[in-house]
Each structure stands twice: as structure tokens, then as C-alpha cells.
PDB file of C-alpha atoms in Angstrom:
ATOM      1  CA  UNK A   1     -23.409 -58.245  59.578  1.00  0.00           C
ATOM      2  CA  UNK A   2     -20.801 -59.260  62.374  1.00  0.00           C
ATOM      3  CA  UNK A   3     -19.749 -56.740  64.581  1.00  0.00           C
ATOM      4  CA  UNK A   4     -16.868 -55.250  62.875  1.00  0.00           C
ATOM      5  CA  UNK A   5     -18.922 -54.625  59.901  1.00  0.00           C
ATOM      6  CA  UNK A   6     -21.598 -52.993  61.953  1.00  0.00           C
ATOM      7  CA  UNK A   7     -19.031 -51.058  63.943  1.00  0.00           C
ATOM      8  CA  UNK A   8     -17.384 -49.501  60.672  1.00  0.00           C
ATOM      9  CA  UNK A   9     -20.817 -48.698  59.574  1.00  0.00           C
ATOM     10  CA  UNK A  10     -21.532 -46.819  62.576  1.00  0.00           C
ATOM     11  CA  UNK A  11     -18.663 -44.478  61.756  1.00  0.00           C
ATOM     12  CA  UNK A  12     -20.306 -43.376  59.006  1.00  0.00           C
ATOM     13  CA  UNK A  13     -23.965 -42.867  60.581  1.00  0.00           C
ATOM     14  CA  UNK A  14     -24.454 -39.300  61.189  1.00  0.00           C
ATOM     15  CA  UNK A  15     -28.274 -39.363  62.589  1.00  0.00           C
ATOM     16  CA  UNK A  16     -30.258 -41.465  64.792  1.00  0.00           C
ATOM     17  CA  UNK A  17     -33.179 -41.412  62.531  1.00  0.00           C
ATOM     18  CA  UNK A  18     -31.244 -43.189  59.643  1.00  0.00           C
ATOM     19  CA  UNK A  19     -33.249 -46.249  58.780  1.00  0.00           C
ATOM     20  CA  UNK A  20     -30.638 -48.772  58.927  1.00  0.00           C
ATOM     21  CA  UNK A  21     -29.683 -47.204  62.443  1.00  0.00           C
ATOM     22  CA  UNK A  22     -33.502 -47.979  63.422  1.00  0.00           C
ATOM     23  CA  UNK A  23     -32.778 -51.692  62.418  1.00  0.00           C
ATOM     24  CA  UNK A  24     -30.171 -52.317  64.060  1.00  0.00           C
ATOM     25  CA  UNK A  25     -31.767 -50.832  67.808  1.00  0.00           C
ATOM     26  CA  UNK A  26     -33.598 -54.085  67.523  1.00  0.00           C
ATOM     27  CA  UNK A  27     -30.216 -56.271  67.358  1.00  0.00           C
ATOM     28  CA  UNK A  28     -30.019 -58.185  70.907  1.00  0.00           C
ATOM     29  CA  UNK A  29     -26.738 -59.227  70.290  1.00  0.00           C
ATOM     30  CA  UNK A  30     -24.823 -57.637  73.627  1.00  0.00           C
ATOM     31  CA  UNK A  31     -21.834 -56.456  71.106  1.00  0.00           C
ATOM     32  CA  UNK A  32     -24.324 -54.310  68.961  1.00  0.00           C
ATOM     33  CA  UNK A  33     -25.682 -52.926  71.924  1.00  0.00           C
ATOM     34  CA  UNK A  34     -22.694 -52.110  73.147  1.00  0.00           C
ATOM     35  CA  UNK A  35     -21.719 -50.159  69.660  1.00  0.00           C
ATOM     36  CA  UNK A  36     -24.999 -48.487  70.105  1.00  0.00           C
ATOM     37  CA  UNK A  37     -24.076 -47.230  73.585  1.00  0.00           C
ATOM     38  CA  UNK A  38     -21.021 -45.740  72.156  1.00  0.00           C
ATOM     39  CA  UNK A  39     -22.625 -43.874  69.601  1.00  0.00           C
ATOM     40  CA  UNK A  40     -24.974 -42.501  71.475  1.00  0.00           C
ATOM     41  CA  UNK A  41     -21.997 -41.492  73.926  1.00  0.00           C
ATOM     42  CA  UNK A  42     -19.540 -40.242  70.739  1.00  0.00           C
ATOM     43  CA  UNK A  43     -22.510 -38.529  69.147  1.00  0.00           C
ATOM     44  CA  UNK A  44     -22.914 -36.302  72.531  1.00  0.00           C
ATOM     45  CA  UNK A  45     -19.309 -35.675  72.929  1.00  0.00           C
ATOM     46  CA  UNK A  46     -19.377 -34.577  69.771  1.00  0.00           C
ATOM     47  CA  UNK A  47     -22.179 -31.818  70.461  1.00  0.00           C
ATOM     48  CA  UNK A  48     -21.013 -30.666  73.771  1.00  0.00           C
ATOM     49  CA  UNK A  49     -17.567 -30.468  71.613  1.00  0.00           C
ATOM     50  CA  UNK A  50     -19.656 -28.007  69.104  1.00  0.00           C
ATOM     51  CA  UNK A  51     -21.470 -25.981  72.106  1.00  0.00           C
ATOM     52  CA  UNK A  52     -17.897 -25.220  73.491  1.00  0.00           C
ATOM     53  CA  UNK A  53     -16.386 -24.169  70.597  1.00  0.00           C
ATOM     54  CA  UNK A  54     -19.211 -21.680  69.549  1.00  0.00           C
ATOM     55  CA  UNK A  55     -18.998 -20.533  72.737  1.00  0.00           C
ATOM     56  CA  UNK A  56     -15.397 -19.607  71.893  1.00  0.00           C
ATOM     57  CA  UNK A  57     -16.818 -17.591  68.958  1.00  0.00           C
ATOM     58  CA  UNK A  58     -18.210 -15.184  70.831  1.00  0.00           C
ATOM     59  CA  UNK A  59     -15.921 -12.367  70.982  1.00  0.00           C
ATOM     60  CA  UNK A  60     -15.021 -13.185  66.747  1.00  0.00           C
ATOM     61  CA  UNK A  61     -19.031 -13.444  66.233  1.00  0.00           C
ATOM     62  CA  UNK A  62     -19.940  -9.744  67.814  1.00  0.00           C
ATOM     63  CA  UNK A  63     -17.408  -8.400  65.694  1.00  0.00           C
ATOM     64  CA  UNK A  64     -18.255 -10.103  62.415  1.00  0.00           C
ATOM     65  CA  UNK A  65     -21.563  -8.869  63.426  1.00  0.00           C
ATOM     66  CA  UNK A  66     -20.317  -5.277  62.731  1.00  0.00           C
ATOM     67  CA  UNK A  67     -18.795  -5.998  59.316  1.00  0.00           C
ATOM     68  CA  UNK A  68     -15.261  -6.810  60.664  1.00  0.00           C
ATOM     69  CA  UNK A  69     -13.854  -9.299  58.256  1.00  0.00           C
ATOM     70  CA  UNK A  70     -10.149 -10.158  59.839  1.00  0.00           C
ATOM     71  CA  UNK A  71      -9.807 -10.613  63.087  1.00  0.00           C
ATOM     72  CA  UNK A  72      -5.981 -11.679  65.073  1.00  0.00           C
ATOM     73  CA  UNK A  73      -6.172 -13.598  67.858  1.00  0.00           C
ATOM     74  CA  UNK A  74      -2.495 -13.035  70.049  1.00  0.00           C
ATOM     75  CA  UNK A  75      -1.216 -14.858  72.545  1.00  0.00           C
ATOM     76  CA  UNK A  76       2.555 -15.595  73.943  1.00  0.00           C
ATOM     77  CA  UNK A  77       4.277 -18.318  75.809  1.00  0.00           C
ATOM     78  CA  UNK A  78       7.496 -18.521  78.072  1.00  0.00           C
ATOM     79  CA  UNK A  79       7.125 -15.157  79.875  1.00  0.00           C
ATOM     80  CA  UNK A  80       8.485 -17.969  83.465  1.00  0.00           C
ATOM     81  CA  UNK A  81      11.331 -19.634  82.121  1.00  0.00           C
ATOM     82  CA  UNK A  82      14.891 -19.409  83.132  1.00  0.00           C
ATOM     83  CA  UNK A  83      16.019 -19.590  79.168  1.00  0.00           C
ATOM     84  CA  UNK A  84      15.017 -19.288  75.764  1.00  0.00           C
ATOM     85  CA  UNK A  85      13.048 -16.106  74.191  1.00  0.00           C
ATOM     86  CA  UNK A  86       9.728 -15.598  74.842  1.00  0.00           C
ATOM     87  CA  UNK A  87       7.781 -16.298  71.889  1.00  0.00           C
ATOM     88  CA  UNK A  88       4.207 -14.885  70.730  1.00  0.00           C
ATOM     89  CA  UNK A  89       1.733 -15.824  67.675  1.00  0.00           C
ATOM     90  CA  UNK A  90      -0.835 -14.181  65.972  1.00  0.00           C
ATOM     91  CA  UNK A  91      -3.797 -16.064  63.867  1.00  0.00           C
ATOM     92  CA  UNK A  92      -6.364 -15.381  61.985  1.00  0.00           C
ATOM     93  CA  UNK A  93      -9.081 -17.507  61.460  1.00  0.00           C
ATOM     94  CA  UNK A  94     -11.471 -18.155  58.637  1.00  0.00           C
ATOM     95  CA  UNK A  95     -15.315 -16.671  59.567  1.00  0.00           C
ATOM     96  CA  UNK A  96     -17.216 -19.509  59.515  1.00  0.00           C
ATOM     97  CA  UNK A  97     -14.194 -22.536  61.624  1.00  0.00           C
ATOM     98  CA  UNK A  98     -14.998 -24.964  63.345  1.00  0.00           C
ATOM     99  CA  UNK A  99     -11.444 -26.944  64.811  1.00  0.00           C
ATOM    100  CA  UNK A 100     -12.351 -29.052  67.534  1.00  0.00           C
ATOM    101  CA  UNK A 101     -10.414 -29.248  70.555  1.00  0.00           C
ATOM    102  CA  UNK A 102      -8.552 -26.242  70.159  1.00  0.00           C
ATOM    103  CA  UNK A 103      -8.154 -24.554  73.931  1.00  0.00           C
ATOM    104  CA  UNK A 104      -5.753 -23.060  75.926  1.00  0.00           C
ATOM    105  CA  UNK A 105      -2.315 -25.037  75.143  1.00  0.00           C
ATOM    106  CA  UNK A 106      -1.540 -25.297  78.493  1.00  0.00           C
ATOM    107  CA  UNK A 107      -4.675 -27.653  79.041  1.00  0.00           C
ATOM    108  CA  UNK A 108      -3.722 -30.145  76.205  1.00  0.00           C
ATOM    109  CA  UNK A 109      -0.889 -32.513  75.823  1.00  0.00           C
ATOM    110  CA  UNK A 110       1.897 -31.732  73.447  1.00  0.00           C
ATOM    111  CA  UNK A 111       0.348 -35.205  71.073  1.00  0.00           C
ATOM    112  CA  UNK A 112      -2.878 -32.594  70.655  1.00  0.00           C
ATOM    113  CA  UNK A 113      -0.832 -29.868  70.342  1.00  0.00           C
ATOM    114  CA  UNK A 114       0.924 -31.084  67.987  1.00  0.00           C
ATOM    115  CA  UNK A 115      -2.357 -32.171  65.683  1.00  0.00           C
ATOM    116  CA  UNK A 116      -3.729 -28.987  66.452  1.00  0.00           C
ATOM    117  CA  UNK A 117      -0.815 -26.993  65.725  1.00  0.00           C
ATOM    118  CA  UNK A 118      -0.976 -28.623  61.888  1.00  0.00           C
ATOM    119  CA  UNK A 119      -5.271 -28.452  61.262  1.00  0.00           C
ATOM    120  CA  UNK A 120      -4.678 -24.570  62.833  1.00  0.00           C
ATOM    121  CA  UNK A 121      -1.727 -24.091  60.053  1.00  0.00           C
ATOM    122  CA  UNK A 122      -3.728 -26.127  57.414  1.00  0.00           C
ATOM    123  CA  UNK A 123      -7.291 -23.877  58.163  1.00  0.00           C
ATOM    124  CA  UNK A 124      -5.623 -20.637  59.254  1.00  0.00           C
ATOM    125  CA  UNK A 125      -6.285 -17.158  56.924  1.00  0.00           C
ATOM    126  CA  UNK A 126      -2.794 -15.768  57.939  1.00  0.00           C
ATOM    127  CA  UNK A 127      -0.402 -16.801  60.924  1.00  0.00           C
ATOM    128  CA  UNK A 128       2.437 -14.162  62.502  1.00  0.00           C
ATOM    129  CA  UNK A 129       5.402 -15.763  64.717  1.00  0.00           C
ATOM    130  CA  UNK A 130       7.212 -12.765  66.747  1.00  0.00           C
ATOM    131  CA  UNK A 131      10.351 -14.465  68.936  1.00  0.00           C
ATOM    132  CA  UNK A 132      12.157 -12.120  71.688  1.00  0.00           C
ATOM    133  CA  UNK A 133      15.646 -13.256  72.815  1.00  0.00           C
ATOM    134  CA  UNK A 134      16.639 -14.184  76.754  1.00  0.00           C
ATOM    135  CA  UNK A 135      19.025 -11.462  75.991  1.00  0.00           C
ATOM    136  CA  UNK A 136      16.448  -8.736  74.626  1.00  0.00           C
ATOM    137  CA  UNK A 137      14.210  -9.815  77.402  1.00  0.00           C
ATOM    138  CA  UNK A 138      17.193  -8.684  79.980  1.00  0.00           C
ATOM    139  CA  UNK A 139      17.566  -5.439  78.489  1.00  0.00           C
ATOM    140  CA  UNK A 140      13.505  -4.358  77.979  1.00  0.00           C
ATOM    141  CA  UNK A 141      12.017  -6.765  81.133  1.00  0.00           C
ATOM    142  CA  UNK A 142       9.931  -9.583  80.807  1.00  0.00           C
ATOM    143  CA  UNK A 143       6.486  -7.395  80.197  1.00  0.00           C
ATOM    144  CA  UNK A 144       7.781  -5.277  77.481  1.00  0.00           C
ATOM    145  CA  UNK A 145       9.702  -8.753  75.421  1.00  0.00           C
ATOM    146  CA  UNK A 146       6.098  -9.670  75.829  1.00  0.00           C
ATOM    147  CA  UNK A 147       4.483  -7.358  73.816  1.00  0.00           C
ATOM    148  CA  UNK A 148       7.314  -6.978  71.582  1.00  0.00           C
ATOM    149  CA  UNK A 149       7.001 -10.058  70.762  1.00  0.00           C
ATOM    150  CA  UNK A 150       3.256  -9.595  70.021  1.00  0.00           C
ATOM    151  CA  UNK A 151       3.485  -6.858  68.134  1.00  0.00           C
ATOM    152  CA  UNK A 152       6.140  -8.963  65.416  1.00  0.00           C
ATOM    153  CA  UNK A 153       3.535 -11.406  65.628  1.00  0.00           C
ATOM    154  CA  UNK A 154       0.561  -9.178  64.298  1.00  0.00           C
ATOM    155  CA  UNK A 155       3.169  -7.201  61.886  1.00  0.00           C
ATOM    156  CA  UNK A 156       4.291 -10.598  60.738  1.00  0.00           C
ATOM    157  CA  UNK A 157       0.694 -11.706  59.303  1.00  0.00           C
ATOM    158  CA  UNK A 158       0.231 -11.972  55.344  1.00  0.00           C
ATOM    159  CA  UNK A 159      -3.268 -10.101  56.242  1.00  0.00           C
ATOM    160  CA  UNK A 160      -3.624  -6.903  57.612  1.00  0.00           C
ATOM    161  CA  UNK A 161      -5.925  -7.649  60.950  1.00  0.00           C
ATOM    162  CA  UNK A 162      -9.118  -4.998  61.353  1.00  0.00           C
ATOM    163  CA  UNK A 163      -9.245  -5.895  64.961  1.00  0.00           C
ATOM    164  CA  UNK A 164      -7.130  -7.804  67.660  1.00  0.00           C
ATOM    165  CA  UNK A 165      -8.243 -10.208  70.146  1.00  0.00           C
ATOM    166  CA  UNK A 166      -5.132 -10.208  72.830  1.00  0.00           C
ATOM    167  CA  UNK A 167      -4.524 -12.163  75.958  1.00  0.00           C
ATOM    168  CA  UNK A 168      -4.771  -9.938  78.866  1.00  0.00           C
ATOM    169  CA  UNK A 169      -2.722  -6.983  77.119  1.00  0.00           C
ATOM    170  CA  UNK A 170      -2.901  -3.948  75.398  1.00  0.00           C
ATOM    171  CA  UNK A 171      -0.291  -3.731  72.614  1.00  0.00           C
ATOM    172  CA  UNK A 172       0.964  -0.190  71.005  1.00  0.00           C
ATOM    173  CA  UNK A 173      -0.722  -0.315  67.637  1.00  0.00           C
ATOM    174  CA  UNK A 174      -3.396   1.606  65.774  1.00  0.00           C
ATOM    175  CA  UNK A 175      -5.417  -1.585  65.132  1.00  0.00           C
ATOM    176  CA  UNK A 176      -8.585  -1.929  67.090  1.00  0.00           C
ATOM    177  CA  UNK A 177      -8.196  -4.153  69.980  1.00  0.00           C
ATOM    178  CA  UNK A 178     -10.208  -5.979  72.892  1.00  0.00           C
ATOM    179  CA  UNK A 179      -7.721  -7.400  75.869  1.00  0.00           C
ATOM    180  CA  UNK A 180      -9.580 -10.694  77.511  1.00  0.00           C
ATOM    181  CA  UNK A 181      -8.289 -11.749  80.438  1.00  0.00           C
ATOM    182  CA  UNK A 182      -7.749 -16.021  79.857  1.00  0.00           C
ATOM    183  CA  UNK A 183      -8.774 -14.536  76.483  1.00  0.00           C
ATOM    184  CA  UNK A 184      -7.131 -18.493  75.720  1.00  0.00           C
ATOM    185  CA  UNK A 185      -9.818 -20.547  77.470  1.00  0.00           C
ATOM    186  CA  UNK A 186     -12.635 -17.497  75.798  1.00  0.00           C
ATOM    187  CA  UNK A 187     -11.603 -16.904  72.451  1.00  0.00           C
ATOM    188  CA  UNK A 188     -11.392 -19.596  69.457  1.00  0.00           C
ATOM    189  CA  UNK A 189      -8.814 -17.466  67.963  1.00  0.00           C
ATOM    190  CA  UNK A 190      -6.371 -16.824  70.729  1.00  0.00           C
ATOM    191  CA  UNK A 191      -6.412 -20.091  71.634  1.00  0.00           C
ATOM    192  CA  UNK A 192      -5.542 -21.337  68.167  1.00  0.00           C
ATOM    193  CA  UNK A 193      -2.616 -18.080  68.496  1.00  0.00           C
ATOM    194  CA  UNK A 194      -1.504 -20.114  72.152  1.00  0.00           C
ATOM    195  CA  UNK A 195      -0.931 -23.635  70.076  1.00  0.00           C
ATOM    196  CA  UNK A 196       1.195 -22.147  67.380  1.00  0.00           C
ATOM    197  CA  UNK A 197       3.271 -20.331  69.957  1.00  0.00           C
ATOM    198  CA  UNK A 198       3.538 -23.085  72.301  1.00  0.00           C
ATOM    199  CA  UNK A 199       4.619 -25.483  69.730  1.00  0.00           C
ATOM    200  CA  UNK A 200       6.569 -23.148  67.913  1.00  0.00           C
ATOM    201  CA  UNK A 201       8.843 -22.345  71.059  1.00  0.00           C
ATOM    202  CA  UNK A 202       8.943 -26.070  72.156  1.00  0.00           C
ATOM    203  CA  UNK A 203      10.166 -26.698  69.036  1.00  0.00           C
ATOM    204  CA  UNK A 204      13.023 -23.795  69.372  1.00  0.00           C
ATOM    205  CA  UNK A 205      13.837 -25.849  73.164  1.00  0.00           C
ATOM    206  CA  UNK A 206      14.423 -28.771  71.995  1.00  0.00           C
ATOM    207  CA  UNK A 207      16.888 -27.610  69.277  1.00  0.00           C
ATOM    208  CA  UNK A 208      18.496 -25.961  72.064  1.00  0.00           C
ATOM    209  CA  UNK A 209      18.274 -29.368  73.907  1.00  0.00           C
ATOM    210  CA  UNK A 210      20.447 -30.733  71.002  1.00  0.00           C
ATOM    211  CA  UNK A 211      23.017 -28.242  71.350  1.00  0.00           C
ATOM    212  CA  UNK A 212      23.506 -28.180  75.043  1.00  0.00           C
ATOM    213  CA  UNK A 213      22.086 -31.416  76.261  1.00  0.00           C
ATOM    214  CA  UNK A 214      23.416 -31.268  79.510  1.00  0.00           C
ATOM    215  CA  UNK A 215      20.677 -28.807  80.516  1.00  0.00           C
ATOM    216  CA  UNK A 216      17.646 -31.077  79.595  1.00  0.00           C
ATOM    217  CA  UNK A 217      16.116 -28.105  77.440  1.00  0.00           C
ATOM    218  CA  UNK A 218      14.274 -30.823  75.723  1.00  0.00           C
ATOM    219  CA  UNK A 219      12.349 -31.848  79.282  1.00  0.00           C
ATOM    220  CA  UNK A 220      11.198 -28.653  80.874  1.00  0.00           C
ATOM    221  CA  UNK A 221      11.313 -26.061  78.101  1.00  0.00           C
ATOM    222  CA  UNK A 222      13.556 -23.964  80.291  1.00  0.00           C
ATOM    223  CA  UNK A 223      11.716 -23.519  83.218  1.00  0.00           C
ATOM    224  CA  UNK A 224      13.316 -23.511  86.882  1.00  0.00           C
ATOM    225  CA  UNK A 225      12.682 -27.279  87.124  1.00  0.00           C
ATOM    226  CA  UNK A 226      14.971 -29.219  90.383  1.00  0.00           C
ATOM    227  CA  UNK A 227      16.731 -30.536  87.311  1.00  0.00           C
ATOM    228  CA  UNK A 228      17.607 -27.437  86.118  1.00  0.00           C
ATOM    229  CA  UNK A 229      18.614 -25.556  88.533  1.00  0.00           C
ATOM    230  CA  UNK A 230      21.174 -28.591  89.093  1.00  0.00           C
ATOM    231  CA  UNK A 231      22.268 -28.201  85.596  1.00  0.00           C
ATOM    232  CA  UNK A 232      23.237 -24.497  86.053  1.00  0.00           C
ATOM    233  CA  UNK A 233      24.792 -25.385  89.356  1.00  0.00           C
ATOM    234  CA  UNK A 234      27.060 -27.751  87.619  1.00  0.00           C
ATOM    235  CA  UNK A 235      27.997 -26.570  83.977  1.00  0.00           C
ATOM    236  CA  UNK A 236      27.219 -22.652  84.604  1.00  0.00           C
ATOM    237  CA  UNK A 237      24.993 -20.192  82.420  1.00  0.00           C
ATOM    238  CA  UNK A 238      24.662 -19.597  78.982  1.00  0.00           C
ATOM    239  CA  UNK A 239      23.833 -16.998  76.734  1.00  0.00           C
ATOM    240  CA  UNK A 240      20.381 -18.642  76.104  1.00  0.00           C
ATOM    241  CA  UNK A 241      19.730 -18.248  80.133  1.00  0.00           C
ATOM    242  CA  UNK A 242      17.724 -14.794  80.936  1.00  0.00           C
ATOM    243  CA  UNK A 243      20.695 -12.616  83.609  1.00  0.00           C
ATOM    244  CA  UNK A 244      17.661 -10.743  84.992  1.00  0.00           C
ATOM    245  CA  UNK A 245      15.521 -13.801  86.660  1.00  0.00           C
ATOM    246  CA  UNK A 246      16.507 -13.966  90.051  1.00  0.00           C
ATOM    247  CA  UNK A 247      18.127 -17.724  90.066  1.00  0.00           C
ATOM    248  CA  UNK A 248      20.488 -16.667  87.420  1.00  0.00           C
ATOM    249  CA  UNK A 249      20.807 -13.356  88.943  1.00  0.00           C
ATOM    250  CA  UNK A 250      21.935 -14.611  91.958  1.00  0.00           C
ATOM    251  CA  UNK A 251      24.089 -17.438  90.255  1.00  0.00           C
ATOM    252  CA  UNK A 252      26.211 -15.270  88.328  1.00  0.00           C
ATOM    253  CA  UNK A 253      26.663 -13.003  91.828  1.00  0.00           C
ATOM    254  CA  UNK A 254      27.950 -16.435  93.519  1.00  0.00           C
ATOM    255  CA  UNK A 255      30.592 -16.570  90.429  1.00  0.00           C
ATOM    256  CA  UNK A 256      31.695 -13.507  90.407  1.00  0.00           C
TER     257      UNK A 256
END
């Protein structure tokens, strides 16, 4: 076999103890060892990439353990930007997932996100979106949008949740619930919750890019970039730009 038959092979070797594998150890040709080298190196990726993720399972695990069957994992994005509503997800998870790669959003790049954000809606049990306006989040504060927006989320779902894992908050429903603080980075299912929100309000930005492209929506999702800020400067604020953050605030005193 030439390399590129031995290297499309390889793809499909599973176990070091597979006979053909044990052949081919005895190649000397410098490209097969080479494949071989990046096997081995795939093959742990691929378990540290397992040991992660069942580490995420441990909140979801110790409450399957007591006979809970649905669990919610919550999470929101854009409680810092200038503009645009703050926007929160809820997901729940089949028992027995395994979605590699799925972390906090913030710690991936939007190409992953975006691949998550589809195997998530593809393997998901239920999914809730809950969306809070800039101008809602002027009249209730940042904090309470949040949960607001949380609590559409987890009303949202097709499935009624038995218990909710949240991201550092407590949310005013009668459904059992366990706050963990960068419950994102902890918990398999809020950090699925974080990639559908993420996406989901990225998605809402750069619509909003399209309609007022002189802002640059598109680039920086809102937030008080040096861009920006020089955008308001120059063309003013809109209705999608949150009154009640301090450089829009003290903008709108300026123009008064």
C-alpha cells in the first residue's frame, strides 16, 4: 500500500491491537512512521477529549443518579454590550451524549461555534431561546433582562425540565435548580445552552449589521469597541443601543 492508502486506512483503525495495525508497526518507510505517530497522537487527543467531557457530566450524572430524567442547562450572552437584547438559551440534553468540543462559547471560535451550534440542535432533547430587548433591559436593569430572559428560555422548551442547571443565577421558578458558578466551563449542558445563545444572538447582530451598517454590528456584536464608540459619536444612537449603559448615557446628555 502507498501512503495515501495506508493513511485512509488509518482513519478507520479504532485499536492498536488490530492485526493489520501490528503489520504495519514494522513498515520502515519514514512516511508510515510518521502516520503512526499521528495516530498515536489523534488517538490520545481523542481520550483526553472523552475524560473532559465526562468530566462535564458531572453535575447531569448525580442527578440522573436520583431518577431525574430532564435536565436544562441555562446560560445567557450579551449582559456588556452597548446594543442589542440580551439573549439566553436553555437545552436539554439526551442522558447518555457525548458532543465533543462543546465548552464555554467564549473559548471557541465562531467556525466551532457554528458546528457545534448545529450537532447541539441535531442531538438536543428540547432547546428554549428567551431574547430581552436593549429597551426592556433599560426599563428592568441589566440583572433582571438576564433572568428574564432565562426564564423564556426554560418556559420556551418542548419538555418540561425536572431540574435546572444555571450559570451563576437563581431564576424565579418552581423547578429544582443548582446555580454553578462558570457552570459553562463545568457543565456539558450549560455549555451546549452558551453555544445556542451565542450563536443565536450573533446571528440577531449581524442582521442588525445589515440594517445599520455604519455601526459595524456585524464586527463586535455591539460591544463598546474604539470602533464603536466612533460610530455613535458620528451617526448618533439608536433604538437598538441600551440608554442606561453609561457611554450612551452620557452621549445622549452631550445631545441634549
Amino acid at each position: 500500500m502507498n501512503i495515501q492508502e495506508i493513511k485512509k486506512r488509518l482513519q478507520t483503525i479504532h485499536d492498536e491491537t488490530d492485526e493489520w495495525f501490528q503489520q504495519l508497526l514494522h513498515d520502515e518507510r519514514k512516511g508510515v512512521q510518521r502516520l503512526i505517530q499521528q495516530w498515536y497522537k489523534q488517538k490520545e487527543e481523542e481520550k483526553r477529549e472523552r475524560e473532559r467531557c465526562l468530566h462535564m457530566l458531572q453535575y447531569e450524572q448525580a442527578l440522573y443518579d436520583k431518577g431525574v430524567r430532564y435536565i436544562a442547562g441555562v446560560d445567557e450572552v450579551g449582559r456588556g454590550p452597548l446594543a442589542g437584547p440580551v439573549v439566553a438559551a436553555a437545552v436539554i440534553l439526551p442522558k447518555d451524549v457525548y458532543i465533543p468540543y462543546v465548552d464555554d462559547s467564549k473559548k471557541l471560535s465562531e467556525a466551532k461555534r457554528e458546528q457545534l451550534f448545529s450537532i447541539i440542535q441535531q442531538t438536543a432533547l428540547a432547546i428554549g431561546i428567551g431574547v430581552v430587548s436593549a429597551r426592556e433591559i433599560d426599563e428592568l436593569n441589566i440583572y433582571e433582562a438576564t433572568k428574564k430572559a432565562m426564564v423564556q428560555a426554560v418556559q420556551s422548551l418542548s419538555i418540561v425540565p425536572e431540574h435546572l442547571l444555571i450559570d451563576a443565577m437563581s431564576l424565579p421558578l418552581s423547578i429544582s435548580q443548582t446555580s454553578i458558578v462558570k457552570g459553562d466551563a463545568h457543565s456539558i449542558s450549560i455549555a451546549a445552552s452558551s453555544i445556542i445563545a451565542k450563536v443565536t444572538r450573533d446571528r440577531m447582530m449581524k442582521q442588525l449589521g445589515e440594517t445599520y451598517p455604519q455601526y459595524g454590528f456585524e464586527q463586535h456584536m455591539g460591544y463598546g469597541t474604539k470602533a464603536h464608540l466612533q460610530a455613535i459619536e458620528r451617526y448618533g444612537v439608536i433604538e437598538e443601543h441600551r440608554r442606561s449603559f453609561a457611554p450612551i448615557r452620557e452621549r445622549l446628555k452631550r445631545g441634549e
